[in-house]
CSV table of C-alpha atoms and ligand atoms in Angstrom, one decimal:
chain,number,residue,atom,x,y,z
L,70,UNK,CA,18.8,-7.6,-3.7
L,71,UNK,CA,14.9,-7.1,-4.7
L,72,UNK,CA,14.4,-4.0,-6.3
L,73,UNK,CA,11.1,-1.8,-5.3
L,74,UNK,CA,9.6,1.4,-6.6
L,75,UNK,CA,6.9,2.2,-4.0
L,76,UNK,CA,4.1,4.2,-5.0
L,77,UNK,CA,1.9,6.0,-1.7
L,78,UNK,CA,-0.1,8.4,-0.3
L,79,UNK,CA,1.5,9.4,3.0
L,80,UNK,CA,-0.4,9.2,5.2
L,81,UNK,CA,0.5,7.6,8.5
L,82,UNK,CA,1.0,4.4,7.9
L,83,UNK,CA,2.8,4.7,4.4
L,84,UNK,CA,5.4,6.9,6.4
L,85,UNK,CA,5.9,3.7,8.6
L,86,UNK,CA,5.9,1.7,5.1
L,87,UNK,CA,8.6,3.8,3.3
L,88,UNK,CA,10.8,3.8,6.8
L,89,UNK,CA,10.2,0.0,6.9
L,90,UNK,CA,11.5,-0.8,3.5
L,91,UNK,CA,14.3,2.7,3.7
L,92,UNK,CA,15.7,0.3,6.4
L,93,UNK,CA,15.2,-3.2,5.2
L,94,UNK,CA,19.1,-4.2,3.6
L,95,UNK,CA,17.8,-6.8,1.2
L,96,UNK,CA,15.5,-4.1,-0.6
L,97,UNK,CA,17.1,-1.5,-3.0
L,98,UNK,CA,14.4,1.6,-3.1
L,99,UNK,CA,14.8,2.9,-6.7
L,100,UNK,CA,12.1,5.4,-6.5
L,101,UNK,CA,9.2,6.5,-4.8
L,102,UNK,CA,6.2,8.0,-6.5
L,103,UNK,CA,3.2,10.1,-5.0
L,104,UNK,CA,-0.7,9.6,-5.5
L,105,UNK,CA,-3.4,11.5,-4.0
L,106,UNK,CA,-5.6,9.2,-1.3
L,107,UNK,CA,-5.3,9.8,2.0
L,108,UNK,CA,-4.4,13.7,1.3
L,109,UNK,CA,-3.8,15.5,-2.0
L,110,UNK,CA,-0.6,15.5,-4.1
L,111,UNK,CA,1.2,18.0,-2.7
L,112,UNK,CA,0.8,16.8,0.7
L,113,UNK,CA,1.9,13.6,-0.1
L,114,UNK,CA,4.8,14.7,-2.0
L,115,UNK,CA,6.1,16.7,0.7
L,116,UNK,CA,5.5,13.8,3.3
L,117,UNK,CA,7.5,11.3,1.3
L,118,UNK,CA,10.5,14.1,1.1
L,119,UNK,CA,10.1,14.8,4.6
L,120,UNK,CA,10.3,11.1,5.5
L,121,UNK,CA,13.6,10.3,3.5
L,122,UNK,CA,15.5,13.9,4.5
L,123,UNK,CA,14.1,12.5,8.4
L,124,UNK,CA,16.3,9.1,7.7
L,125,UNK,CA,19.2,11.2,5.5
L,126,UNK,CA,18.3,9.3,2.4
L,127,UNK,CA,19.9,10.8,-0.3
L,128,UNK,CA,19.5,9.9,-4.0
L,129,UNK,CA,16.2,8.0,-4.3
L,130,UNK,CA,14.3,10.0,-6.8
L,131,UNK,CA,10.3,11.3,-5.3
L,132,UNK,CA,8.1,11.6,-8.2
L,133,UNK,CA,4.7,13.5,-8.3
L,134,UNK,CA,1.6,11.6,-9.6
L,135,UNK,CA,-1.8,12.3,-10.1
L,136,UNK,CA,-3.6,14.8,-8.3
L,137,UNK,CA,-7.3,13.1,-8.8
L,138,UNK,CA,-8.4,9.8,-9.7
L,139,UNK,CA,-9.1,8.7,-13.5
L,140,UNK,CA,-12.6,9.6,-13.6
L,141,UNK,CA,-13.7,10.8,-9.9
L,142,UNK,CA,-13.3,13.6,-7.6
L,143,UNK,CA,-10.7,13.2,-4.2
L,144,UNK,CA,-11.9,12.4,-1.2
L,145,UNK,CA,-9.3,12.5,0.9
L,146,UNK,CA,-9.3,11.3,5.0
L,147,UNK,CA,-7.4,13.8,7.1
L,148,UNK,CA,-9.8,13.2,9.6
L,149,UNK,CA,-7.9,9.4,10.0
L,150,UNK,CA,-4.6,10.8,9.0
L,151,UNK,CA,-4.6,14.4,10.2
L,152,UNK,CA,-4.5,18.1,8.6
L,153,UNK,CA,-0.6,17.6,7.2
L,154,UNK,CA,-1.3,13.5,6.4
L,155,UNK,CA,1.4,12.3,9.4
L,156,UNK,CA,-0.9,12.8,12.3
L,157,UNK,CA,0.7,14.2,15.4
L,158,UNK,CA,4.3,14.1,13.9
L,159,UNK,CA,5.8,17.5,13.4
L,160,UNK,CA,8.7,17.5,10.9
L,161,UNK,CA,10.3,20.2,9.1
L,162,UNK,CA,9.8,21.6,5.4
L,163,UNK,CA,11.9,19.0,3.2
L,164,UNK,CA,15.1,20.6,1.8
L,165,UNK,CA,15.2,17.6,-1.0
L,166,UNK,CA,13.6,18.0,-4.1
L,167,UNK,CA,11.1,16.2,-6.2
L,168,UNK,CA,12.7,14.4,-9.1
L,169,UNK,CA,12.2,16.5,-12.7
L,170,UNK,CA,9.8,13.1,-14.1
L,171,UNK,CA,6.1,12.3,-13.6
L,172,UNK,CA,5.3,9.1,-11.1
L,173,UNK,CA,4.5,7.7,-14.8
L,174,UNK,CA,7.8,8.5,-16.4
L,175,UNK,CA,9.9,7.3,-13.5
L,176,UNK,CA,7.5,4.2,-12.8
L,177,UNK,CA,8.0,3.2,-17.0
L,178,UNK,CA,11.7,4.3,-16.6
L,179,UNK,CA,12.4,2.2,-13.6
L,180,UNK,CA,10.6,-0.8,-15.5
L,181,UNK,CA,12.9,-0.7,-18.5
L,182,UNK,CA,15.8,-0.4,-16.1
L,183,UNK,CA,15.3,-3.4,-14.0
L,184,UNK,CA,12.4,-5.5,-15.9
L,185,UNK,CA,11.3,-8.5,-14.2
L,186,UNK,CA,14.3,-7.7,-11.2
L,187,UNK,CA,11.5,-4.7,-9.8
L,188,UNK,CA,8.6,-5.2,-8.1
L,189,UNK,CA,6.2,-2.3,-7.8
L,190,UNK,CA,4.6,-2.0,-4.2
L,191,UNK,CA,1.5,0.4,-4.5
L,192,UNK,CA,0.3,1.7,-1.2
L,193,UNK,CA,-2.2,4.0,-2.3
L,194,UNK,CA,-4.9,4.3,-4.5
L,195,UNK,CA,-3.7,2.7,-8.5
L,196,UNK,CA,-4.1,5.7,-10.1
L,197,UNK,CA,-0.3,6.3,-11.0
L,198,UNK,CA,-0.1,2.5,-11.7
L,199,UNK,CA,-3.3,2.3,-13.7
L,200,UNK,CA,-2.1,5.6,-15.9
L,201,UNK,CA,1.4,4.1,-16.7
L,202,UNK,CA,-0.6,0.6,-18.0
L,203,UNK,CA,-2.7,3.0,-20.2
L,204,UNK,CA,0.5,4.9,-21.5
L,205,UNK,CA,2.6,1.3,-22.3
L,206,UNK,CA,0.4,-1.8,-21.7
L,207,UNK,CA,3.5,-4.0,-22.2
L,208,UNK,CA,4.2,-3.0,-18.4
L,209,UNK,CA,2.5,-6.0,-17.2
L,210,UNK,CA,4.7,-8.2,-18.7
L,211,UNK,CA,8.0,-6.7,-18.3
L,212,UNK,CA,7.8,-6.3,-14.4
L,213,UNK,CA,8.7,-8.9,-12.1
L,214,UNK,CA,5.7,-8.3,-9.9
L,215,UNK,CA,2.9,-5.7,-8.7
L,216,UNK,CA,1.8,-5.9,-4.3
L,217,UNK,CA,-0.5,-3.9,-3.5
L,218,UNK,CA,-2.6,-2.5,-0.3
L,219,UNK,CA,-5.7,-2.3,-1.2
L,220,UNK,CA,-9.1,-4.8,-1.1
L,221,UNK,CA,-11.3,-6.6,1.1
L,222,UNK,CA,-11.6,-10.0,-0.7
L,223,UNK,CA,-14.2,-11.6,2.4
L,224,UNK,CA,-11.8,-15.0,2.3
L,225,UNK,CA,-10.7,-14.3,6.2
L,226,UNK,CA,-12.8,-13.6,9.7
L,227,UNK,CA,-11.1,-9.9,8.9
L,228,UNK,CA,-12.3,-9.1,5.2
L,229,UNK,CA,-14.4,-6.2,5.0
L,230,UNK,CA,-14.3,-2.8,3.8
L,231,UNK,CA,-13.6,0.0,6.0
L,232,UNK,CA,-14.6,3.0,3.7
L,233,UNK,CA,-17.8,1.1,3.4
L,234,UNK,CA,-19.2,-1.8,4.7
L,235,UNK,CA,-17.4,-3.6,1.8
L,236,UNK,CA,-15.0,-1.6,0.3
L,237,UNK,CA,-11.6,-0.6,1.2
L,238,UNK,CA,-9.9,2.9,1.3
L,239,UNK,CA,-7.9,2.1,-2.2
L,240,UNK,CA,-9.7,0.7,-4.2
L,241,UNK,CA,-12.7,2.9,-3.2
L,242,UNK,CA,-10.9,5.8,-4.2
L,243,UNK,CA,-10.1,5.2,-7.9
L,244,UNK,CA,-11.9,1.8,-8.7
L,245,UNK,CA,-11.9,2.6,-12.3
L,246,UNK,CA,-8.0,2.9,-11.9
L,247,UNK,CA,-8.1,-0.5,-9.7
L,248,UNK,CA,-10.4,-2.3,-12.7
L,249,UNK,CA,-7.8,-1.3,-15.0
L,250,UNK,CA,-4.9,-2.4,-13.0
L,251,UNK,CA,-6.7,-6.1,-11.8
L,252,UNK,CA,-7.7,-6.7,-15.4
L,253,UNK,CA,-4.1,-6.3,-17.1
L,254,UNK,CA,-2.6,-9.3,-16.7
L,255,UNK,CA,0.3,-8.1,-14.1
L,256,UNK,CA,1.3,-10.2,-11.9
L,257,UNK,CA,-0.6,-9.1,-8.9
L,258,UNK,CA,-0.5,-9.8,-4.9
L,259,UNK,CA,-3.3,-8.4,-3.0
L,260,UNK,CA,-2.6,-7.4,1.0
L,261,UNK,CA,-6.1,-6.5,1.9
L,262,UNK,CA,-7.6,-6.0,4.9
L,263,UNK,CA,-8.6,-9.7,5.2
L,264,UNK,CA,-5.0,-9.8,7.0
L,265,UNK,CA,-3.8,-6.1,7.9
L,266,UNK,CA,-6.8,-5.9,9.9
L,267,UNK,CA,-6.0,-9.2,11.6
L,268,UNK,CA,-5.7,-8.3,15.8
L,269,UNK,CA,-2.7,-10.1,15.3
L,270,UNK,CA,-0.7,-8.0,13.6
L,271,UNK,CA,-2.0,-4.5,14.6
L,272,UNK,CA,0.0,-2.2,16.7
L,273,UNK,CA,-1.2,-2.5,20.2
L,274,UNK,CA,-1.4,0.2,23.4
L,275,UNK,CA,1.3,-1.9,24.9
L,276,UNK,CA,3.2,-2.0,21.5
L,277,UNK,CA,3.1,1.9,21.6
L,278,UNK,CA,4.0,2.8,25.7
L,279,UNK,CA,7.2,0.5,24.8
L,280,UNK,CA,7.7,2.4,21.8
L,281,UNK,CA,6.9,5.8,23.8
L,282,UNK,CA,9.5,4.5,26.4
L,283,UNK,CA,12.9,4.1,24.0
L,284,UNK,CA,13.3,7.8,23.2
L,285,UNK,CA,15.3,7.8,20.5
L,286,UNK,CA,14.6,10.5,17.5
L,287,UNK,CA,13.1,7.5,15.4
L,288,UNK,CA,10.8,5.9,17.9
L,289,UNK,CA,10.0,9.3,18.9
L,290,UNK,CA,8.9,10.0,15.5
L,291,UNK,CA,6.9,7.1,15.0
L,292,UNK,CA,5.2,7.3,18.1
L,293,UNK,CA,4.1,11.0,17.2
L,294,UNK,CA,2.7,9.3,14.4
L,295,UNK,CA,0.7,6.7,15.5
L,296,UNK,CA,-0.1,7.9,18.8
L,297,UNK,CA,-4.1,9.3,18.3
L,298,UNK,CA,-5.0,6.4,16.2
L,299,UNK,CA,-3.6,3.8,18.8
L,300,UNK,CA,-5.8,5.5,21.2
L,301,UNK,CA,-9.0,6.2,18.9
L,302,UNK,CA,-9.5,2.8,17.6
L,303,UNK,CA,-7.7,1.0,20.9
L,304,UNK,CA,-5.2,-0.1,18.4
L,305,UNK,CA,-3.1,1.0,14.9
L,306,UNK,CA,-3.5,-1.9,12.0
L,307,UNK,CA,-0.4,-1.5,10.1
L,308,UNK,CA,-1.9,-1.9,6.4
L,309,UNK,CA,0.8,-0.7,4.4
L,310,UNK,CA,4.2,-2.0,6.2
L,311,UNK,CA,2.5,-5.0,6.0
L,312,UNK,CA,2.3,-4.6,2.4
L,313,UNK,CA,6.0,-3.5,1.9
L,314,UNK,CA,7.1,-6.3,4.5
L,315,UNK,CA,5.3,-9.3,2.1
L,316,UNK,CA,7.2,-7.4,-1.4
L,317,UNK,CA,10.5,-8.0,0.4
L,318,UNK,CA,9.7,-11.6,2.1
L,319,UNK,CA,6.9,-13.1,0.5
L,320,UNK,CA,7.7,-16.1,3.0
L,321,UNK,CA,6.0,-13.6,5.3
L,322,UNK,CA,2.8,-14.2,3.7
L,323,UNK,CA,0.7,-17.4,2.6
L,324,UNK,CA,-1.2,-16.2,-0.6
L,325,UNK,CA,-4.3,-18.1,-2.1
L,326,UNK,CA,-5.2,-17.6,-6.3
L,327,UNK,CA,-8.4,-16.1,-6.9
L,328,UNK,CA,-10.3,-14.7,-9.7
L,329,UNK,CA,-11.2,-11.0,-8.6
L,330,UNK,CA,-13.4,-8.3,-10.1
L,331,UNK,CA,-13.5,-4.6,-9.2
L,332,UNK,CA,-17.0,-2.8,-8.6
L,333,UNK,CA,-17.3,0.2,-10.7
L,334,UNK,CA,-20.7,0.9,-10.9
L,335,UNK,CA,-23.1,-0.5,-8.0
L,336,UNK,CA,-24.6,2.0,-5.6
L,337,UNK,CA,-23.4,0.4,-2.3
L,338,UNK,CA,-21.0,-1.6,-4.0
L,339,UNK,CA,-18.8,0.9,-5.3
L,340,UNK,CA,-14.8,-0.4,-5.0
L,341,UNK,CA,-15.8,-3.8,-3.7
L,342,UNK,CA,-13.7,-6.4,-4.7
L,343,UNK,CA,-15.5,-10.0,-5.3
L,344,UNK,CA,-13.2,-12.4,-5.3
L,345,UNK,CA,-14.6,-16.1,-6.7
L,346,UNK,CA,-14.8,-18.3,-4.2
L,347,UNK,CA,-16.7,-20.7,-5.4
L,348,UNK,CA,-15.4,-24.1,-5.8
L,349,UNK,CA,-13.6,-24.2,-9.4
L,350,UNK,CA,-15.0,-27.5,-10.3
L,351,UNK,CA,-18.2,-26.0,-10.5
L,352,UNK,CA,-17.7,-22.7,-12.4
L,353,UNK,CA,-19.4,-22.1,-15.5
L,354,UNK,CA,-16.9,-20.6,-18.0
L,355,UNK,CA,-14.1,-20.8,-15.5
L,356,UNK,CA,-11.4,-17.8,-15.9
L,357,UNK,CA,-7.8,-17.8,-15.0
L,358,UNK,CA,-7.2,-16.5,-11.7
L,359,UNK,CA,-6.1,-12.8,-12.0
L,360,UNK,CA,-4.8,-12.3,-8.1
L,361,UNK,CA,-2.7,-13.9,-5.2
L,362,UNK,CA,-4.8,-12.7,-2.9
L,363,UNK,CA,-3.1,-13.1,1.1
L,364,UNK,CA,-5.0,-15.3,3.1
L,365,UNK,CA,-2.5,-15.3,6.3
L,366,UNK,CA,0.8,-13.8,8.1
L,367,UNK,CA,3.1,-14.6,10.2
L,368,UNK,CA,2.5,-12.7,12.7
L,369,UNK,CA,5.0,-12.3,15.5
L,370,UNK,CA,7.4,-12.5,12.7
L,371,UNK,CA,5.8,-9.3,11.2
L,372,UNK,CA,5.9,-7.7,14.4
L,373,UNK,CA,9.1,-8.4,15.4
L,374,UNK,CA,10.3,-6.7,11.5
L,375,UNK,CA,8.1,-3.9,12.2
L,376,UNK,CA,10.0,-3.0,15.7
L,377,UNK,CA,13.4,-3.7,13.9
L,378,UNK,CA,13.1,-1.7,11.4
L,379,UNK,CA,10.5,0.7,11.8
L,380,UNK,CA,11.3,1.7,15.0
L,381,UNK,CA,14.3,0.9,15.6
L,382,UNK,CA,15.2,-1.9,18.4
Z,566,BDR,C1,-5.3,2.0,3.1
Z,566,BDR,O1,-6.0,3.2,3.1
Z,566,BDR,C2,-5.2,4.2,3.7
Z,566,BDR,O2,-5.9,4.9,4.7
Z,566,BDR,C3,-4.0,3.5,4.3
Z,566,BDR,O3,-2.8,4.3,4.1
Z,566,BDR,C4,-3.9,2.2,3.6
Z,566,BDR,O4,-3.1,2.3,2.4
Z,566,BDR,C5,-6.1,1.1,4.1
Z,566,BDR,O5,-7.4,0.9,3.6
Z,567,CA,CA1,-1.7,4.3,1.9
C-alpha cells in the first residue's frame, strides 16, 4: 500500500485527481490539504469536502492551508474553473468537517507518521509544501517522495507555459514557494505540462459523449465537470490525475534527471522553470540534478485508469 497526502486547489481537474486516487485500491489517502490557486481557500476547502462526502469517504482528515502565496497576491482562474471552482457540477454544501490542524500541521504530522512510506502529491501551487519546509527543513529527508503538477521544463514537443508563454499555472502562482521547495533537496518528480498537455492523454469530445452516455451519479458528475472546457478548448488535458496516476504507478511514467531553477524575478519570465539541458559533459561547475522531471506516458494505459477509476467503467 503507498501512502499519499494530496495537497490541491480544487478546481476541476483536482476533483477528478482526488476521485482518481479516493478509488485507486493500492493508494491509502491519509489526508488531504487545501491551497489557494485555482480559487481561494475556502472554495477549495469546501470543494475537497464536497468531493469526499460525493464518494461517502469518511475519515480522511481536509486540512486548510494558506490563503495567499508567500510573498504575492492570489490570482485565482475561475474563468477556467468556474465561479464555485468545479465548473458546471452542482453538488451540495458538505456536511463533513475540516480537520481541527493547519495543511502544515497535518502535512509534518503525516510525515512523522509514515516517513519515507508517504509520498506527498501537490496539485496546486507549493505554498503549503514550501511553508511546512520552512517550519522543519528535515521534511526533505524524512519523506519517501514529493510529485508534483506544476512546470513547463521545454524537454517535449508539449512544454510550454500556459499562464504565460512559459510558465505554468503553479508555479506562476507562488514561485518563491516553488524556489523553495525545488531547492530543498526532496526528492522531487515533476508532471509538467511537457506531458499533461500531450494530445495523447487529454480527454477528448468522444471521450466525453461516452462519458455523457453511462448515466450513472459518478459519470454524471464528472461530466458536469468537464463538460465546458471539453467544448472551449476542443478537448480537457487532465494535468492533475495525471499527476496522482504517476505517485501511485510510477511505471506509468518515464522520468529524465535534470537540474532545474525557478524564475523569481524576470519580467516575462516570472515562474518559468529552466531545466539544464545542456549536455553534462560540458557544464561548467556541474550541479547535482535536483528533479525527475517526466519526459513521457503511457498513454492508453493512463486513459484507460482515468475511465476506471474516475469515472467509473
Ligand atoms: C495546473 O493549474 C491548474 O489550473 C490545474 O488545476 C493544474 O493543477 C495546470 O497548470
Ligand atoms: Ca490543481
Amino acid at each position: 500500500m503507498r501512502h499519499i497526502l494530496i495537497d490541491t486547489d480544487p478546481g476541476i481537474d483536482d476533483a477528478l485527481a482526488l476521485i482518481f486516487a479516493l478509488n485507486s485500491p493500492e493508494a491509502g489517502v491519509e489526508g488531504v490539504t487545501t491551497v489557494v490557486g485555482n480559487v481561494t481557500q475556502e472554495k477549495a476547502l469546501k470543494n475537497a469536502l464536497k468531493i469526499l462526502e460525493f464518494l461517502g469517504v469518511e475519515g480522511v482528515p481536509v486540512a486548510p492551508g494558506s490563503t495567499r502565496p508567500l510573498l504575492r497576491e492570489p490570482r485565482v482562474a475561475e474563468e477556467i474553473h468556474g465561479k464555485t471552482g468545479l465548473g458546471g457540477a452542482v453538488l451540495p454544501e458538505p456536511r463533513l468537517r475540516p480537520d481541527e490542524r493547519s495543511a502544515v500541521g497535518l502535512i509534518l504530522d503525516k510525515v512523522e507518521e509514515f516517513g519515507r512510506d508517504l509520498t506527498l502529491v501537490a496539485i496546486g501551487p507549493l505554498t503549503n509544501i514550501a511553508s511546512a519546509l520552512l517550519v522543519e527543513p528535515r521534511l526533505a529527508e524524512e519523506v519517501g517522495r514529493l510529485v508534483i503538477m506544476g512546470g513547463a521544463f521545454h524537454v517535449t514537443p508539449y512544454g510550454f507555459g500556459n499562464v504565460t508563454p512559459v510558465a505554468e499555472f503553479n508555479i506562476w502562482h507562488d514561485p518563491e514557494a516553488a524556489k523553495i521547495v525545488f531547492d530543498s533537496g526532496i526528492p522531487l518528480t515533476a508532471v509538467g505540462l511537457d506531458v499533461t498537455t500531450d494530445p495523447r492523454n487529454r480527454l477528448s469530445p468522444e471521450a466525453l459523449r461516452e462519458i455523457e452516455g453511462l448515466g450513472t451519479r459518478r459519470a454524471c458528475l464528472v461530466a458536469d465537470l468537464c463538460r465546458d472546457l471539453v467544448h472551449r478548448f476542443g478537448g480537457l488535458n487532465l494535468h492533475d490525475p495525471l499527476a496522482v496516476a504517476a505517485a501511485i504507478d510510477p511505471r506509468l511514467v518515464r522520468t529524465k534527471p535534470y537540474v532545474v531553477d525557478v524564475e523569481t524575478r524576470g519580467e516575462l519570465t516570472l515562474g518559468m522553470t529552466i531545466a539544464d539541458r545542456r549536455d553534462p559533459r560540458r557544464v561548467w561547475r556541474r550541479r547535482e540534478p535536483n528533479v525527475d522531471v517526466c519526459v513521457s506516458v503511457d498513454g492508453d494505459r493512463f486513459m484507460e485508469l482515468f475511465m476506471e477509476r474516475v469515472v467509473g467503467v
